[in-house]
PDB file of C-alpha atoms in Angstrom:
ATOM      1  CA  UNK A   1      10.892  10.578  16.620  1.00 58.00           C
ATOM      2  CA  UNK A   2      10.255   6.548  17.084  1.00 61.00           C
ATOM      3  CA  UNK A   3      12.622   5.599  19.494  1.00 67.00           C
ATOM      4  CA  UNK A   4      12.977   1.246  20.045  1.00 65.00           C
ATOM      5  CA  UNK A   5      15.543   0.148  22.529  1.00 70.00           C
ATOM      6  CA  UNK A   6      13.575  -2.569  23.680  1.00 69.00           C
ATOM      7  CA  UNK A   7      11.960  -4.698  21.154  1.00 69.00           C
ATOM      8  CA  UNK A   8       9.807  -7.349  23.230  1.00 71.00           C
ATOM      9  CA  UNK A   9       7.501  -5.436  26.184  1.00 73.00           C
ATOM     10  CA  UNK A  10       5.135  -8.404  26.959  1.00 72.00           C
ATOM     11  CA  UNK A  11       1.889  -5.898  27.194  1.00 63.00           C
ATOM     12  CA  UNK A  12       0.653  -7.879  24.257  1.00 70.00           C
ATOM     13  CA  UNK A  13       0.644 -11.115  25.566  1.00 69.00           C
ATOM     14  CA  UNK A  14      -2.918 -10.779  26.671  1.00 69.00           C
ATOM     15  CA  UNK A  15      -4.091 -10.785  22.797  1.00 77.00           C
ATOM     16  CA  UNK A  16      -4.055  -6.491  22.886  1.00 67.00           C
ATOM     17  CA  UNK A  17      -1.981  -4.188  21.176  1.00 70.00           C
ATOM     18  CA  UNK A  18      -1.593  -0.198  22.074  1.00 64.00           C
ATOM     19  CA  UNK A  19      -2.603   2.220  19.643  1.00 68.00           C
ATOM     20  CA  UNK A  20      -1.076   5.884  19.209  1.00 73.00           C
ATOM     21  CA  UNK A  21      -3.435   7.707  21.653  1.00 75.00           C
ATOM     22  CA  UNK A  22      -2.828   5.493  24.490  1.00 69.00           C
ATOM     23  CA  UNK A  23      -5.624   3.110  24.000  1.00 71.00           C
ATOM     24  CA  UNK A  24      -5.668  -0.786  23.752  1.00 79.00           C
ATOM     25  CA  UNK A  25      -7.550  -3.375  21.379  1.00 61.00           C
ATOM     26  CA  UNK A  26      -8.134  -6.778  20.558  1.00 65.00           C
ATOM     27  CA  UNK A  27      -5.001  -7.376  18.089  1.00 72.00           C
ATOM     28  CA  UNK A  28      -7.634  -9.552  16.271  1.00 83.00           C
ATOM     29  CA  UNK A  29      -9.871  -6.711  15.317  1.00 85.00           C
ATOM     30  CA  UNK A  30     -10.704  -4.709  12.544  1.00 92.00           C
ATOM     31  CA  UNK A  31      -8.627  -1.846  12.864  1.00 89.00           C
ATOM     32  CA  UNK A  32      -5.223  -3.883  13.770  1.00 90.00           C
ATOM     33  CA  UNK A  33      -6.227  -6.559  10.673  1.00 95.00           C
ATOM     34  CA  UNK A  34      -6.090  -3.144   8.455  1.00 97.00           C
ATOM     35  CA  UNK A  35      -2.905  -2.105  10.244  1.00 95.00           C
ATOM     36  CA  UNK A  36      -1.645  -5.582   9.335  1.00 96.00           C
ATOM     37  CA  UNK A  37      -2.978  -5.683   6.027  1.00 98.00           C
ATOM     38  CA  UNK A  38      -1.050  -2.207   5.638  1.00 98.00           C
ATOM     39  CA  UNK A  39       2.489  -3.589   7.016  1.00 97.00           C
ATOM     40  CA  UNK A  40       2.015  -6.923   4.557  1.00 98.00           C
ATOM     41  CA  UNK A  41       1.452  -4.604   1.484  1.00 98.00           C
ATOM     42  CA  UNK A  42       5.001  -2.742   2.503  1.00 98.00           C
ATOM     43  CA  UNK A  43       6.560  -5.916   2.758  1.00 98.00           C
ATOM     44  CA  UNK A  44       6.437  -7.219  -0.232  1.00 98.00           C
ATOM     45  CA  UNK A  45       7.094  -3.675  -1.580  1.00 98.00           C
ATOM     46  CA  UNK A  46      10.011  -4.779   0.068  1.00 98.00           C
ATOM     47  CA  UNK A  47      10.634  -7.727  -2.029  1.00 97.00           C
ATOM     48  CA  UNK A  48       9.861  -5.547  -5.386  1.00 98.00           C
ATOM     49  CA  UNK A  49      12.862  -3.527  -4.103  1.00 98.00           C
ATOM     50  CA  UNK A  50      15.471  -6.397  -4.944  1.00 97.00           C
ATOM     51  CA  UNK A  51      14.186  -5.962  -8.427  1.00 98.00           C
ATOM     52  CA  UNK A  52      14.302  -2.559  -9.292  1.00 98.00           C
ATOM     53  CA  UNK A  53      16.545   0.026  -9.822  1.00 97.00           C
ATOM     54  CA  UNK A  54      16.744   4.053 -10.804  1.00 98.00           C
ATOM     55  CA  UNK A  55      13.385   6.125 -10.570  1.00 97.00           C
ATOM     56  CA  UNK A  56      10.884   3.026 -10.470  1.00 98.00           C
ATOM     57  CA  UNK A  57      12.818   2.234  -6.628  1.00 98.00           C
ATOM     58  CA  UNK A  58      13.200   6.144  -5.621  1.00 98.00           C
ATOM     59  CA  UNK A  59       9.262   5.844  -6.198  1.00 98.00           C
ATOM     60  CA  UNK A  60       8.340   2.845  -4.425  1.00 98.00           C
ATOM     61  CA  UNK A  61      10.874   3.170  -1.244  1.00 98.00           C
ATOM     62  CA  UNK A  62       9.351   6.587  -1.151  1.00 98.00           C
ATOM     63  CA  UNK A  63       5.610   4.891  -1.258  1.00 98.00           C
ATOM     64  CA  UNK A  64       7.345   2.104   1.685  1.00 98.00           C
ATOM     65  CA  UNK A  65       7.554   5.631   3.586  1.00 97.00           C
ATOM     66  CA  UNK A  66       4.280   6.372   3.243  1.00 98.00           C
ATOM     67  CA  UNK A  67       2.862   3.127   3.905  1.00 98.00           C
ATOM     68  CA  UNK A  68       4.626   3.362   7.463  1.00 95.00           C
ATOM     69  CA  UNK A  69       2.890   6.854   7.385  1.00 95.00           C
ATOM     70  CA  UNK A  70      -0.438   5.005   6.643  1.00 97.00           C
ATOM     71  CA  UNK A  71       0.030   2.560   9.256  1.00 96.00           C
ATOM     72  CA  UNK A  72       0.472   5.471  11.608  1.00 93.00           C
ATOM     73  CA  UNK A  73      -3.280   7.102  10.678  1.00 96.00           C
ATOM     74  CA  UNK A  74      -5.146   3.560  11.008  1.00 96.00           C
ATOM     75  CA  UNK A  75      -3.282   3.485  14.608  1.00 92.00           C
ATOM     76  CA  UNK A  76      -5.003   6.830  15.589  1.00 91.00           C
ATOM     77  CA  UNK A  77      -8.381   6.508  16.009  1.00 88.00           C
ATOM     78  CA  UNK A  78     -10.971   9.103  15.896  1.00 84.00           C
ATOM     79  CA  UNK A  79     -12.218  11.438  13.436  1.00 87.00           C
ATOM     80  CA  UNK A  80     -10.086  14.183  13.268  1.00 84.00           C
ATOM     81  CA  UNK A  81      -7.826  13.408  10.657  1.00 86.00           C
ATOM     82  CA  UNK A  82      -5.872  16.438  10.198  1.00 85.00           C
ATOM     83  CA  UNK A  83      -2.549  16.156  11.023  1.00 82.00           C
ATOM     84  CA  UNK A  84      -0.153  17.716  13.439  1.00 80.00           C
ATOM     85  CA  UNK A  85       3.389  17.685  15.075  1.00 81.00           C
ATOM     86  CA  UNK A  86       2.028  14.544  16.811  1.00 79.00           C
ATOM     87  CA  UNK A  87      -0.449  12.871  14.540  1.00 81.00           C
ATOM     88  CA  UNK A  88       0.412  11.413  11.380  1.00 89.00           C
ATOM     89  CA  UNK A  89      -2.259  11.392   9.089  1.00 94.00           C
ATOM     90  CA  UNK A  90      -2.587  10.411   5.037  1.00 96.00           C
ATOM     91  CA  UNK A  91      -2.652  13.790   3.225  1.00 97.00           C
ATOM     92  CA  UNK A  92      -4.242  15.002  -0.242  1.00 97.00           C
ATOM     93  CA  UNK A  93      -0.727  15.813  -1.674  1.00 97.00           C
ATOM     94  CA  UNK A  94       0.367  12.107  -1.344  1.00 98.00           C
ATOM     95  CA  UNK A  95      -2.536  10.895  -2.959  1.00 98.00           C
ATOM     96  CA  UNK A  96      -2.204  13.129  -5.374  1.00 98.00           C
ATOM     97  CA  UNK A  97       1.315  12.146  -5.750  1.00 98.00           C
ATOM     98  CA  UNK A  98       0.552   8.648  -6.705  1.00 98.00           C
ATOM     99  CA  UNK A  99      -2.103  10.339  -9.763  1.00 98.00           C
ATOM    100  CA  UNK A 100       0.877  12.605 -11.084  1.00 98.00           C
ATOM    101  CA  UNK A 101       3.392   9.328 -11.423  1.00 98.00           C
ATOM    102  CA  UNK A 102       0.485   6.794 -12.787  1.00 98.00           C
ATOM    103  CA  UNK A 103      -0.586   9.552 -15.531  1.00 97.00           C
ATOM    104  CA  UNK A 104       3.367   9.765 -16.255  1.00 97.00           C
ATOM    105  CA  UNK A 105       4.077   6.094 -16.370  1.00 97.00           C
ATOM    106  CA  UNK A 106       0.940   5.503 -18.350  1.00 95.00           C
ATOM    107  CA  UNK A 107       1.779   8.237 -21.468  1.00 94.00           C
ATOM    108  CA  UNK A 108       4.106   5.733 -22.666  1.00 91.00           C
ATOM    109  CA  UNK A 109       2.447   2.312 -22.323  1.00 94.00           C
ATOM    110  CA  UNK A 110       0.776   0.580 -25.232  1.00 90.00           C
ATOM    111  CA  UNK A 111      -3.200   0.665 -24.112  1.00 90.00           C
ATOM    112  CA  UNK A 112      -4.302  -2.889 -22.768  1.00 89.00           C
ATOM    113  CA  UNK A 113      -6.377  -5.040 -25.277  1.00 88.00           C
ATOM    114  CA  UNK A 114      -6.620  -8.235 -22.511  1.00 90.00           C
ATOM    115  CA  UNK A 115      -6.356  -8.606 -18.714  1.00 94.00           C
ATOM    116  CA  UNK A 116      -2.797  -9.058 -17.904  1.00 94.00           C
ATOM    117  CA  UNK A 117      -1.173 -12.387 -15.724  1.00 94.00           C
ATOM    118  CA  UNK A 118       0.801 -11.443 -13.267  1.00 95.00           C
ATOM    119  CA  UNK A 119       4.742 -11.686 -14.112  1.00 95.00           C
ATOM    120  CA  UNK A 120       6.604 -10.671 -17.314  1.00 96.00           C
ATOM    121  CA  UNK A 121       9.492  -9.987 -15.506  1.00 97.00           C
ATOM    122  CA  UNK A 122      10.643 -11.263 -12.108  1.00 97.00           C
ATOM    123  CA  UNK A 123      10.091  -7.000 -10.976  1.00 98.00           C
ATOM    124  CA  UNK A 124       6.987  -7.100 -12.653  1.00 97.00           C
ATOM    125  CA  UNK A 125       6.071 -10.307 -11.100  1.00 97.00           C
ATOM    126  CA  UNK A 126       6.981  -8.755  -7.437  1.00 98.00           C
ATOM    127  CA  UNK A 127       4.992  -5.492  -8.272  1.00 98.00           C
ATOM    128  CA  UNK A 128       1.727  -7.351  -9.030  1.00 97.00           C
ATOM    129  CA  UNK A 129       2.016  -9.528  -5.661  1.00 98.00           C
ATOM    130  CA  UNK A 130       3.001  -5.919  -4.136  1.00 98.00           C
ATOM    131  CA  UNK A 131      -0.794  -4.845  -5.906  1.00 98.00           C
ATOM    132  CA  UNK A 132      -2.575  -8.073  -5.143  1.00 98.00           C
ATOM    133  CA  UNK A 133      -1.585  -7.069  -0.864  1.00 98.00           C
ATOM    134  CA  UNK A 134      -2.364  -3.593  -1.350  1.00 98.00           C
ATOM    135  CA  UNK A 135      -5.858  -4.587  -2.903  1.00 98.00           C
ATOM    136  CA  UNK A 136      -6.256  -6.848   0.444  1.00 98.00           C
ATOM    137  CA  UNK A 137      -5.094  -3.541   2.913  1.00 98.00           C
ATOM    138  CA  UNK A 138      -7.917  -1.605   0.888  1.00 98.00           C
ATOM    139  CA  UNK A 139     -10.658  -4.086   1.778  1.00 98.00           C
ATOM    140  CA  UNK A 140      -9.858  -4.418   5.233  1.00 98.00           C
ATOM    141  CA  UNK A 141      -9.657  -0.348   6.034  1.00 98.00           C
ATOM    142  CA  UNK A 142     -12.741  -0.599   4.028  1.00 98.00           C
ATOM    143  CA  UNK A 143     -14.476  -2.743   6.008  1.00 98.00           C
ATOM    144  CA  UNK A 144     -13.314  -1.315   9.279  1.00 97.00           C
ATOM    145  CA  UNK A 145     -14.840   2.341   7.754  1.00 98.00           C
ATOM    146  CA  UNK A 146     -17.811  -0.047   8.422  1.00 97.00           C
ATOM    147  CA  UNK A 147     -17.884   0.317  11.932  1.00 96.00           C
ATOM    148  CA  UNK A 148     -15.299   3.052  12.885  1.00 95.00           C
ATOM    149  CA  UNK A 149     -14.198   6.660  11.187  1.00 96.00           C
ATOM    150  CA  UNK A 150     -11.620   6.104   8.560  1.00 97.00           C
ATOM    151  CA  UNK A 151      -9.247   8.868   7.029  1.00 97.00           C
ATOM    152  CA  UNK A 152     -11.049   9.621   3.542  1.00 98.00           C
ATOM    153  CA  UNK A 153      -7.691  10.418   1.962  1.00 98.00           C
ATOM    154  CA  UNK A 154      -5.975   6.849   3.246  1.00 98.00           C
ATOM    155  CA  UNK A 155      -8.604   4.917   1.549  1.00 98.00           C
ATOM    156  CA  UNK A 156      -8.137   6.677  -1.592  1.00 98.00           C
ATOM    157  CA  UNK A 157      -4.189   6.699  -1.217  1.00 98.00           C
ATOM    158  CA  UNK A 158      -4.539   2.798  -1.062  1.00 98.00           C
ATOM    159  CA  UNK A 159      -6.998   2.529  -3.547  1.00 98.00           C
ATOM    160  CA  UNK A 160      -4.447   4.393  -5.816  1.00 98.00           C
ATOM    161  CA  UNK A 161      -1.364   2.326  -4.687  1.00 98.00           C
ATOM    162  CA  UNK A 162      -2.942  -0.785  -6.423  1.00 97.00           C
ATOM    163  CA  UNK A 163      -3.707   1.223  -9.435  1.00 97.00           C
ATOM    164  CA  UNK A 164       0.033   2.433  -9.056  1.00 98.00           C
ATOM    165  CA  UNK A 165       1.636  -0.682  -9.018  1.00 98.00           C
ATOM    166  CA  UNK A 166      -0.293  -2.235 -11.856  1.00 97.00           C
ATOM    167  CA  UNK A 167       1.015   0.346 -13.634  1.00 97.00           C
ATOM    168  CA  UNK A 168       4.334   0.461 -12.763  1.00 98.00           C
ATOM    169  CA  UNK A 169       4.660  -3.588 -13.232  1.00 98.00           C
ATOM    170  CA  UNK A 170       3.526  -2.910 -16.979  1.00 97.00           C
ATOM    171  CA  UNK A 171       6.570  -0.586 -17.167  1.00 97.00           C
ATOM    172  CA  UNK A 172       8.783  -2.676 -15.348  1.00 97.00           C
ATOM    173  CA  UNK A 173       7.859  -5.136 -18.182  1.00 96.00           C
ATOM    174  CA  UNK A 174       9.226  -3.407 -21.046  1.00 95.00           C
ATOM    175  CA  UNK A 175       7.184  -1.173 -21.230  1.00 93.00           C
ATOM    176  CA  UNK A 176       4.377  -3.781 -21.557  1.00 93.00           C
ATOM    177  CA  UNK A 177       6.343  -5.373 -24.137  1.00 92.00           C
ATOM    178  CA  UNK A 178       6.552  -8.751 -21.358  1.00 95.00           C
ATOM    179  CA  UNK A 179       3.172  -8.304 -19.703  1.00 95.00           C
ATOM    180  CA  UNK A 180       1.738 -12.313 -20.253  1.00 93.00           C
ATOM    181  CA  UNK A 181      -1.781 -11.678 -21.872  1.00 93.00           C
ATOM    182  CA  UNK A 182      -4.853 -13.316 -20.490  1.00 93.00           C
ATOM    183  CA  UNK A 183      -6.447 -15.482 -22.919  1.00 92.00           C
ATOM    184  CA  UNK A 184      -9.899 -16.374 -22.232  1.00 92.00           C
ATOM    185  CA  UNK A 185     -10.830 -20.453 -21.928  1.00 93.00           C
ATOM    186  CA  UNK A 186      -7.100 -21.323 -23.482  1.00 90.00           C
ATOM    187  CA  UNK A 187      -6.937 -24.377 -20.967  1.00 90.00           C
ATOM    188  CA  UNK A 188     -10.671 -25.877 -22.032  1.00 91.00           C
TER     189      UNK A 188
END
């Protein structure tokens, strides 16, 4: 269990940050810009939250949960990513989690015949800014699995998130019914 009783501890002031095994890096590197990346995406998950209501914000304050979670397994390096009573690690059940509710939410939306603008509704408008971060998370743990071992199953539970939340905005609007369609060269 987390425990924070003091929230400042100055070990950062040199321009590291600690990770979960102990270990320090440069908080400008590529495993703490994921990390970031990660946080950014839950916070304006937190924003969508004003918006919703019933099982569309059971769903995403449960996906805030496992954003934290994700957080967790990008602050563990290695490449050992099975978890345990002390590492948190992205599992297959959670990203399969995220496929079950996207096939549900998707039976009953009209299929797309145009790109989509972001908004519709103000929820729907929160949910695609919510996407748009968790598109930028995904290419940052992407391009630390560049240089260091990523988690397999947090890169696809992030890819899925985006698809997730484009999904869930379309619902959010209507049902669709408010998704703004793109129209090609309108403004020439």
């Amino acid at each position: 269990m987390v425990k924070l009783n003091k929230i400042y501890t100055r070990t950062g002031d040199d321009g590291t940050t600690g990770l979960v095994d102990g270990s320090r890096i440069a908080k400008h590197g590529s495993r703490m810009e994921a990390v970031g990346a990660v946080d950014e995406a839950n916070a304006a998950l937190g924003l969508a939250t004003m918006a919703l209501s019933g099982e569309a914000l059971t769903e995403v304050t449960r996906l805030q949960n496992d954003l934290f979670d994700l957080g967790a397994d990008l602050a563990t390096p290695g490449d050992d990513f099975e978890p345990s009573e002390m590492v948190l690690r992205i599992v297959g059940s959670q990203v399969e989690w995220i496929e079950a509710r996207i096939d549900a939410h998707n039976e009953n939306l009209t299929p797309l015949t145009s790109f989509i603008l972001p908004g519709g509704t103000q929820a729907g408008a929160y949910l695609h800014l919510a996407r748009t971060s968790a598109r930028k998370a995904e290419r940052a743990m992407a391009a630390l699995a560049t240089q260091e071992a990523v988690n397999p199953q947090a890169l696809a539970f992030i890819n899925r998130l985006s698809d997730y939340l484009f999904v869930l905005g379309r619902v959010v609007n209507d049902g669709g019914a408010k998704d703004v369609l793109w129209k090609p060269g309108a403004s020439r």
